[in-house]
Amino acid sequence: MSGRNASEVPTRAAATARRRAASRLAMKKSAGRTKPLSVSDYLQKILTARVYDVAIETPLELARSLSKRIQNQVFLKREDCQQVFSFKLRGAYNKMAHLSPEQLQRGVICASAGNHAQGVALGAKRLGCKAMIVMPVTTPRLKIDAVKSLGGSVVLHGESYSDAYAHALELEQLHGLTFVHPFDDPDVIAGQGTIAMEILRQHPGPIDAVFVAIGGGGLVSGVAAYIKAVRPEIKVIGVQMNDSDAMIRSVQAGKRITLSDVGLFSDGTAVKQVGVETFRLTRELVDGFITVDTDAVCAAIKDVFQDTRSILEPAGALAVAAVKQYVDTHQLKGQTLVAIACGANMNFDRLRFVAERADVGEEREALLAVTIPEERGSFKRFCQVIGPRSVTEFNYRISDASKAHVFVGLATTQRGESTRLAASFNRQGFQAIDLTHDELAKLHLRHMVGGRSELASDERLYRFVFPERPGALMKFLSSLHPGWNISLFHYRNQGSDSGRILVGMQVPHQDKKAFREFLGTLAYPCVDETDNPAYRLFLR
């Protein structure tokens, strides 16, 4: 909460009262509108929208690799190519361009999780007015800095868009500003609808479906309004995160509902309650809905990167994730599908998480917990069962005198393969559990295999480096002396040209000379970490 001392933070009851007051104010504004606009009205507003003072007509590109892999033509509407890396400047500027000189003179205010904020800040800069932007405290730093660089005045408030929105309505009254809604405004909706106008102009041939991410509903409302007015045979499919699905729940309930909480991975669509007008239009015009999860979105970000060398933000990749899920669910082939890549304001810090979860989301990696006998040679026999398959991760720490529990990641080529792999291990006498879809394992356990062990006597700890190529891990294991027990093993494929392994080996005191000679025969560089303080604190 920018500009406040800790003593000024309101109580929960006071905050709730303020949100209710802001909600009543918003309802009064909605009540003051004339009768609802028809699809024809929206068509006219879209055709006359003033967006191209700041927006460009973005390309509609065939995603060649993705299309080939899923056997359908997939086109990407590249809204990430806008100068603020998002579609949001269309609706924001169209709304502001329709304001009176007096309204612009007083200045504008908006609430946004980031992309709309940049659109408003850019529009204000172009139109020569001041802009106050209220953003949730969870907004990525990248988006906050981008708004400030465009001249916007940033106020951080609340944990979600809905919290920021309520605060922005209060500031609107306090400072006499004009509110620019991120989605629940006919001019904003019309501005976003110009995307559909461009899609149909750029691809006049058959289109089976257009997939659109939904937060508050402005984009899907504008796109659906134009498509249903011009090409009603084209399906419009709305997409939401499975932990931020306010629109889908509202349509199912027949009324707007408010989520108690929303997931923040896709911060651009993290909306607790959709708009009055966007709910009306979406309920009337959108043909169907799909929810996607975090892993599917991470996989979609990777898919788009492989085709375009561009990195979408999570909200920007929702539509691509939905296309893949839609094709798989309905077993489609040969259709023409359009995904609106609606934003690319990705924090660099998130790339590590996205890269790690992308292969799981695409089911290109199987995660298994395998129990093997704690006896000499069983480790190598376990690797022989793996065979030529690429190992993506290997975590093991001695913890029991009779059996060992190994966390292993294996590269896969098709969906459902992890189940077959687990069954294969079980047939070979190794008890295996498929953890590929286990959230606890994916988020935490893979990083927590280890700890101290009373069984790890005479342990020596070494870091090894070897060339990262198929079969290299098996070759490394084959070179280890069978007389020394492996008590710790950690490996994770990081995508580099060399692999790094941490190995604990139990070497009796009388074998130290032989062990040094053994290390000299290895073709792999190594570093002795036995005296490393971190090892002594957490593992020894």
XYZ file of C-alpha atoms in Angstrom:
540
model
C 0.000 0.000 0.000
C 1.994 2.887 -1.338
C 2.419 5.983 0.786
C 0.944 4.612 4.049
C 2.457 3.993 7.432
C 1.758 0.710 9.178
C -0.504 2.513 11.636
C -2.691 3.714 8.775
C -3.487 0.242 7.442
C -7.290 -0.187 7.765
C -8.870 -3.002 9.727
C -10.461 -5.895 7.859
C -13.944 -4.605 8.766
C -13.109 -1.140 7.445
C -11.683 -2.589 4.248
C -14.819 -4.682 3.746
C -17.018 -1.616 4.256
C -15.002 0.324 1.682
C -15.307 -2.467 -0.868
C -19.073 -2.617 -0.365
C -19.360 1.144 -0.797
C -17.293 0.961 -3.972
C -19.462 -1.876 -5.240
C -22.636 0.186 -4.627
C -21.054 3.069 -6.522
C -20.281 0.803 -9.464
C -23.867 -0.515 -9.455
C -25.196 3.045 -9.597
C -23.046 3.720 -12.626
C -24.297 0.573 -14.340
C -27.905 1.461 -13.500
C -27.479 4.810 -15.225
C -26.855 3.219 -18.600
C -29.468 3.055 -21.334
C -30.822 -0.246 -22.640
C -28.192 -2.924 -23.374
C -26.302 -2.603 -26.634
C -27.110 -5.164 -29.302
C -24.585 -7.137 -31.355
C -25.259 -4.723 -34.224
C -24.504 -1.788 -31.928
C -21.205 -3.355 -30.980
C -20.379 -4.057 -34.606
C -20.746 -0.363 -35.380
C -18.668 0.616 -32.340
C -15.901 -1.818 -33.320
C -15.820 -0.637 -36.926
C -15.471 2.976 -35.773
C -13.148 2.327 -32.807
C -10.185 4.675 -32.433
C -7.379 2.278 -31.634
C -4.836 2.768 -34.388
C -3.442 6.011 -33.023
C -1.505 3.781 -30.609
C -2.104 0.159 -31.684
C -0.823 -1.740 -34.692
C -2.571 -4.428 -36.708
C -0.785 -7.429 -35.261
C 0.157 -10.430 -37.407
C -1.828 -13.641 -37.605
C 0.880 -16.299 -37.820
C 0.715 -20.028 -38.429
C 2.346 -21.943 -35.559
C 4.029 -24.457 -37.847
C 5.603 -26.813 -35.312
C 2.552 -26.897 -33.061
C 0.206 -27.334 -36.033
C 2.224 -30.274 -37.333
C 2.384 -31.925 -33.945
C -1.350 -31.754 -33.179
C -2.412 -32.184 -36.841
C -4.541 -29.039 -36.987
C -3.801 -25.577 -38.356
C -3.147 -23.320 -35.373
C -2.831 -19.583 -35.963
C -1.515 -17.169 -33.333
C -2.925 -13.647 -33.192
C 0.227 -11.902 -31.993
C -1.024 -9.222 -29.592
C 2.282 -9.601 -27.792
C 3.700 -7.528 -30.674
C 1.956 -4.331 -29.498
C 4.271 -1.668 -28.098
C 3.099 -2.441 -24.548
C 3.269 -6.205 -25.313
C -0.475 -6.675 -24.761
C -3.866 -6.101 -26.401
C -5.031 -3.889 -23.541
C -4.022 -0.586 -25.113
C -6.797 -1.038 -27.716
C -9.695 -0.809 -25.287
C -8.011 1.666 -22.960
C -7.227 4.138 -25.717
C -10.603 3.772 -27.414
C -12.312 4.659 -24.136
C -10.027 7.630 -23.479
C -10.329 8.903 -27.040
C -14.097 9.205 -26.475
C -13.734 11.304 -23.314
C -14.567 15.016 -23.377
C -11.771 17.623 -23.155
C -13.009 18.451 -19.639
C -12.691 14.811 -18.522
C -9.208 14.539 -19.955
C -8.263 17.792 -18.250
C -9.167 16.319 -14.843
C -7.179 13.153 -15.540
C -8.000 9.451 -15.549
C -7.692 6.576 -13.103
C -7.822 2.819 -13.540
C -7.313 -0.433 -11.660
C -5.222 -3.083 -13.327
C -3.028 -6.111 -12.771
C -0.578 -4.573 -15.223
C -1.429 -4.708 -18.929
C -4.457 -2.384 -18.867
C -2.376 -0.040 -16.725
C 0.222 0.246 -19.464
C -2.487 0.915 -22.028
C -3.983 3.700 -19.915
C -0.553 5.207 -19.203
C 0.330 5.171 -22.895
C -3.068 6.632 -23.842
C -2.701 9.385 -21.261
C 0.758 10.228 -22.562
C -0.580 10.389 -26.135
C -3.625 12.482 -25.166
C -1.705 14.753 -22.787
C -3.507 13.967 -19.533
C -2.416 12.601 -16.168
C -3.102 8.987 -15.185
C -3.314 7.374 -11.735
C -2.957 3.592 -11.807
C -4.036 1.370 -8.899
C -2.360 -2.048 -9.058
C -2.414 -5.072 -6.706
C 0.693 -5.487 -4.588
C 1.146 -8.866 -6.324
C 1.705 -7.204 -9.729
C 5.037 -8.256 -11.310
C 7.725 -5.587 -10.996
C 8.124 -5.629 -14.788
C 4.619 -4.231 -15.253
C 4.947 -1.651 -12.472
C 8.175 -0.307 -13.955
C 6.630 -0.221 -17.436
C 3.703 1.924 -16.190
C 6.049 4.331 -14.443
C 8.218 4.630 -17.551
C 5.138 5.773 -19.490
C 4.429 8.521 -16.954
C 1.687 6.824 -14.937
C 1.380 7.438 -11.195
C 1.266 4.029 -9.471
C -0.645 3.183 -6.282
C -0.204 -0.371 -4.974
C -3.201 -1.717 -3.071
C -4.723 -5.121 -2.274
C -3.924 -8.700 -3.184
C -5.981 -8.939 -6.390
C -7.503 -6.867 -9.158
C -10.822 -6.726 -7.289
C -9.153 -5.159 -4.243
C -7.380 -2.600 -6.423
C -10.629 -1.846 -8.262
C -12.537 -0.993 -5.083
C -9.751 1.339 -3.979
C -9.596 2.996 -7.413
C -13.326 3.837 -7.262
C -12.737 5.636 -3.974
C -9.792 7.595 -5.375
C -11.884 8.501 -8.423
C -14.377 10.307 -6.193
C -11.725 11.794 -3.952
C -9.706 13.372 -6.776
C -12.436 13.972 -9.374
C -10.817 11.679 -11.935
C -12.463 9.741 -14.781
C -12.453 5.973 -14.355
C -11.231 3.856 -17.284
C -12.514 0.355 -16.628
C -10.292 -2.510 -17.812
C -13.185 -4.552 -19.169
C -16.735 -3.567 -18.135
C -17.242 -0.647 -20.522
C -18.728 -0.683 -24.063
C -15.917 1.472 -25.478
C -13.269 -0.767 -23.936
C -15.051 -3.881 -25.209
C -15.304 -2.357 -28.688
C -11.598 -1.557 -28.691
C -10.752 -5.163 -27.892
C -13.187 -6.310 -30.563
C -10.943 -4.831 -33.267
C -8.760 -7.936 -32.783
C -11.557 -10.099 -34.213
C -12.014 -7.628 -37.063
C -8.346 -8.068 -37.970
C -8.453 -11.878 -37.643
C -11.346 -12.221 -40.108
C -9.727 -9.788 -42.527
C -6.369 -11.563 -42.322
C -7.892 -15.031 -42.723
C -11.009 -14.831 -44.920
C -11.091 -18.615 -45.308
C -12.766 -21.121 -42.990
C -12.065 -20.848 -39.267
C -13.498 -23.457 -36.935
C -12.894 -21.764 -33.591
C -11.220 -18.792 -31.927
C -9.835 -19.248 -28.405
C -9.796 -16.275 -26.045
C -8.410 -15.870 -22.514
C -10.879 -14.508 -19.953
C -10.132 -12.408 -16.895
C -12.901 -9.846 -16.477
C -14.319 -10.645 -19.911
C -13.604 -7.544 -22.010
C -11.551 -9.330 -24.672
C -13.864 -12.291 -25.125
C -16.933 -9.995 -25.200
C -15.492 -7.803 -27.943
C -14.219 -10.738 -29.994
C -17.489 -12.649 -29.671
C -19.601 -9.593 -30.527
C -17.756 -9.019 -33.797
C -17.516 -12.682 -34.838
C -21.177 -13.415 -34.129
C -22.208 -10.335 -36.105
C -20.055 -11.171 -39.137
C -19.224 -14.906 -39.105
C -21.608 -16.571 -36.604
C -20.576 -20.079 -37.699
C -17.164 -19.596 -36.058
C -17.073 -20.900 -32.495
C -15.762 -18.615 -29.771
C -14.203 -20.567 -26.896
C -13.439 -18.781 -23.621
C -10.457 -19.926 -21.551
C -9.786 -19.523 -17.837
C -7.309 -20.828 -15.293
C -8.759 -23.602 -13.155
C -8.114 -21.485 -10.055
C -9.518 -18.211 -11.477
C -12.718 -19.226 -13.255
C -15.171 -16.524 -12.164
C -16.757 -16.192 -15.620
C -17.372 -19.906 -16.080
C -18.905 -20.238 -12.623
C -21.057 -17.161 -13.245
C -22.395 -18.519 -16.546
C -23.144 -21.852 -14.883
C -24.930 -20.119 -11.999
C -26.835 -17.712 -14.235
C -25.574 -14.735 -12.239
C -22.299 -13.041 -11.420
C -20.526 -14.743 -8.562
C -17.496 -13.583 -6.606
C -14.587 -15.909 -5.955
C -13.185 -15.805 -2.444
C -9.676 -16.194 -3.840
C -7.902 -16.426 -7.188
C -4.655 -18.019 -8.329
C -1.936 -15.537 -9.201
C 0.249 -17.505 -11.627
C -1.747 -15.969 -14.480
C -1.912 -12.524 -12.875
C -3.391 -10.962 -16.023
C -6.604 -12.996 -15.612
C -6.769 -13.077 -11.796
C -10.234 -11.497 -11.397
C -12.603 -12.377 -8.546
C -15.748 -11.010 -10.231
C -16.451 -10.376 -13.910
C -18.221 -7.298 -15.245
C -21.962 -6.738 -15.596
C -21.789 -6.061 -19.342
C -19.107 -8.663 -20.038
C -21.131 -11.303 -18.219
C -24.197 -10.449 -20.297
C -22.315 -10.644 -23.590
C -20.281 -13.728 -22.719
C -23.322 -15.634 -21.513
C -25.164 -14.743 -24.715
C -22.434 -15.104 -27.342
C -19.641 -17.454 -26.269
C -20.033 -21.047 -27.482
C -18.051 -22.883 -24.816
C -15.444 -22.721 -22.097
C -12.238 -24.523 -21.158
C -10.190 -24.403 -17.966
C -6.455 -25.082 -18.057
C -3.926 -25.659 -15.287
C -0.485 -24.228 -14.569
C 1.455 -27.056 -16.197
C -0.570 -26.802 -19.409
C 0.088 -23.057 -19.567
C 3.825 -23.567 -19.020
C 3.849 -26.096 -21.852
C 1.984 -23.623 -24.082
C 4.560 -20.900 -23.347
C 7.232 -23.325 -24.528
C 5.212 -24.217 -27.650
C 4.913 -20.565 -28.660
C 8.603 -19.963 -28.002
C 9.555 -22.873 -30.241
C 7.429 -21.463 -33.075
C 8.064 -17.725 -32.667
C 11.076 -17.323 -30.330
C 8.827 -15.071 -28.244
C 7.944 -15.669 -24.594
C 4.315 -15.119 -23.613
C 3.176 -14.351 -20.089
C 0.862 -16.982 -18.539
C -2.347 -15.083 -19.432
C -1.059 -14.700 -22.980
C -0.627 -18.458 -23.354
C -4.022 -19.538 -21.994
C -5.603 -19.729 -25.448
C -2.780 -21.885 -26.833
C -3.068 -24.298 -23.906
C -6.814 -24.512 -24.548
C -6.345 -25.254 -28.260
C -4.203 -28.280 -27.410
C -6.671 -29.491 -24.774
C -9.634 -28.951 -27.132
C -7.981 -30.943 -29.926
C -7.052 -33.765 -27.560
C -10.502 -33.937 -25.934
C -12.421 -33.969 -29.220
C -9.805 -35.935 -31.209
C -9.793 -33.333 -33.980
C -7.750 -33.303 -37.166
C -7.517 -30.831 -40.026
C -9.352 -27.929 -38.363
C -8.353 -24.274 -38.457
C -8.051 -22.831 -34.962
C -7.004 -19.347 -33.813
C -5.460 -18.613 -30.422
C -5.152 -14.995 -29.311
C -1.689 -14.607 -27.792
C -2.808 -11.667 -25.713
C 0.275 -10.646 -23.717
C 4.001 -11.062 -23.113
C 4.738 -9.116 -19.933
C 6.597 -11.969 -18.267
C 8.857 -11.480 -15.271
C 12.260 -13.011 -16.062
C 12.290 -14.652 -12.611
C 9.369 -16.878 -13.618
C 11.175 -18.483 -16.530
C 12.895 -21.052 -14.325
C 9.530 -22.227 -12.978
C 7.978 -22.248 -16.457
C 10.858 -24.261 -17.935
C 10.685 -26.821 -15.128
C 6.942 -27.324 -15.402
C 6.655 -27.160 -19.204
C 7.755 -30.738 -19.884
C 5.415 -32.059 -17.184
C 2.556 -30.005 -18.662
C 3.191 -31.458 -22.096
C 3.748 -34.872 -20.478
C 7.247 -34.980 -21.927
C 8.579 -35.918 -18.501
C 7.450 -38.687 -16.169
C 8.122 -38.340 -12.436
C 8.317 -41.620 -10.526
C 9.067 -42.788 -7.001
C 10.798 -46.149 -7.239
C 11.753 -48.463 -4.369
C 14.823 -50.647 -4.934
C 16.675 -53.092 -2.648
C 19.431 -51.441 -0.599
C 22.152 -53.795 -1.794
C 25.221 -53.625 -3.987
C 24.481 -53.633 -7.703
C 20.774 -52.777 -7.418
C 21.401 -49.147 -8.408
C 23.079 -50.231 -11.629
C 20.366 -52.833 -12.311
C 17.762 -50.120 -11.856
C 19.508 -47.990 -14.502
C 19.608 -50.953 -16.866
C 15.820 -51.140 -16.650
C 15.691 -47.449 -17.628
C 17.699 -48.375 -20.722
C 18.371 -45.721 -23.400
C 15.639 -43.379 -22.170
C 16.953 -39.922 -21.158
C 17.047 -39.316 -17.411
C 15.933 -35.774 -16.569
C 16.294 -36.020 -12.785
C 17.643 -38.440 -10.216
C 17.406 -37.920 -6.434
C 18.404 -40.461 -3.815
C 19.579 -40.450 -0.186
C 20.311 -43.561 1.866
C 17.702 -43.812 4.625
C 16.957 -47.479 5.243
C 19.141 -50.535 5.661
C 17.018 -52.766 3.436
C 15.464 -50.577 0.734
C 16.134 -47.348 -1.144
C 13.589 -44.773 -2.367
C 14.551 -43.015 -5.585
C 12.854 -39.958 -7.135
C 13.473 -40.124 -10.881
C 12.421 -38.066 -13.893
C 12.380 -39.698 -17.342
C 11.849 -38.143 -20.769
C 8.666 -39.283 -22.505
C 7.275 -38.817 -25.996
C 3.515 -39.105 -25.558
C 0.710 -38.582 -23.071
C -0.037 -41.411 -20.674
C 3.459 -42.858 -20.939
C 4.223 -42.310 -17.253
C 1.593 -44.872 -16.265
C 3.130 -47.445 -18.587
C 6.614 -46.701 -17.236
C 5.495 -47.272 -13.648
C 3.925 -50.581 -14.684
C 7.167 -51.579 -16.430
C 9.222 -50.968 -13.288
C 6.760 -52.988 -11.232
C 7.081 -55.905 -13.664
C 10.858 -55.809 -13.190
C 10.501 -56.114 -9.423
C 10.879 -52.437 -8.523
C 7.885 -50.946 -6.735
C 7.017 -47.704 -8.583
C 4.498 -44.900 -8.034
C 3.619 -42.425 -10.790
C 4.008 -38.866 -9.400
C 3.722 -37.024 -12.725
C 0.458 -35.348 -11.729
C 1.199 -35.013 -8.008
C 1.429 -31.317 -7.112
C 3.315 -31.936 -3.865
C 5.968 -33.926 -5.705
C 6.315 -31.389 -8.538
C 6.521 -28.353 -6.294
C 8.380 -29.570 -3.235
C 9.479 -33.180 -2.855
C 11.752 -33.139 -5.902
C 13.833 -30.495 -4.108
C 13.751 -32.124 -0.672
C 15.163 -35.615 -1.227
C 18.146 -35.757 1.117
C 18.978 -34.844 4.664
C 21.211 -36.435 7.253
C 21.414 -40.199 7.552
C 22.935 -42.320 10.325
C 23.574 -45.004 7.717
C 25.915 -42.786 5.695
C 29.120 -43.723 7.525
C 32.489 -43.203 5.767
C 30.720 -41.006 3.188
C 32.723 -38.954 0.711
C 30.898 -36.270 -1.296
C 31.928 -35.335 -4.859
C 30.625 -33.113 -7.635
C 31.121 -34.551 -11.121
C 30.748 -32.923 -14.549
C 30.126 -34.970 -17.690
C 28.992 -34.201 -21.256
C 25.176 -34.027 -21.459
C 24.267 -36.572 -24.126
C 22.139 -39.730 -24.286
C 23.734 -42.588 -22.395
C 26.251 -40.425 -20.521
C 24.595 -40.993 -17.135
C 24.588 -44.765 -17.620
C 28.231 -44.664 -18.668
C 29.068 -42.713 -15.528
C 27.297 -45.231 -13.299
C 28.991 -48.132 -15.049
C 32.375 -46.613 -14.290
C 31.784 -46.467 -10.529
C 33.573 -49.048 -8.385
C 31.145 -51.835 -7.368
C 32.772 -52.137 -3.953
C 31.731 -48.707 -2.700
C 28.107 -48.079 -1.874
C 26.358 -45.017 -3.292
C 24.681 -43.242 -0.377
C 23.551 -40.042 -2.130
C 22.858 -39.184 -5.749
C 21.465 -35.969 -7.189
C 21.138 -35.054 -10.865
C 18.864 -32.689 -12.770
C 19.053 -31.967 -16.490
C 19.321 -28.176 -16.680
C 19.396 -27.967 -20.472
C 23.096 -27.096 -20.691
C 25.812 -28.940 -22.626
C 27.224 -30.526 -19.470
C 25.572 -32.504 -16.699
C 26.314 -32.022 -13.014
C 25.975 -34.807 -10.494
C 26.400 -34.802 -6.724
C 27.414 -38.242 -5.470
C 27.952 -39.581 -1.958
C 30.000 -42.791 -1.775
C 30.751 -44.824 1.313
C 34.482 -45.502 1.184
C 36.069 -47.341 4.145
C 39.162 -45.686 5.609
C 41.448 -48.459 4.386
C 40.230 -47.904 0.787
C 41.101 -44.196 0.557
C 44.223 -44.772 -1.537
C 42.351 -47.066 -3.913
C 39.554 -44.480 -4.088
C 41.979 -41.710 -5.120
C 43.397 -43.986 -7.827
C 39.875 -44.741 -8.992
C 39.072 -41.029 -9.336
C 42.210 -40.624 -11.420
C 40.966 -43.206 -13.905
C 37.609 -41.474 -14.430
C 37.183 -39.339 -17.525
C 35.024 -36.867 -15.627
C 36.219 -33.709 -13.795
C 35.299 -33.776 -10.109
C 35.499 -31.660 -6.951
C 35.754 -33.051 -3.414
C 32.950 -31.431 -1.337
C 33.342 -33.586 1.769
C 34.485 -30.606 3.840
C 31.921 -28.201 2.387
C 30.142 -26.426 5.303
C 26.733 -26.687 3.619
C 27.173 -30.446 3.315
C 28.160 -30.717 6.966
C 25.178 -28.619 8.071
C 22.402 -30.300 6.074
C 23.506 -33.705 4.806
C 26.195 -35.215 7.007
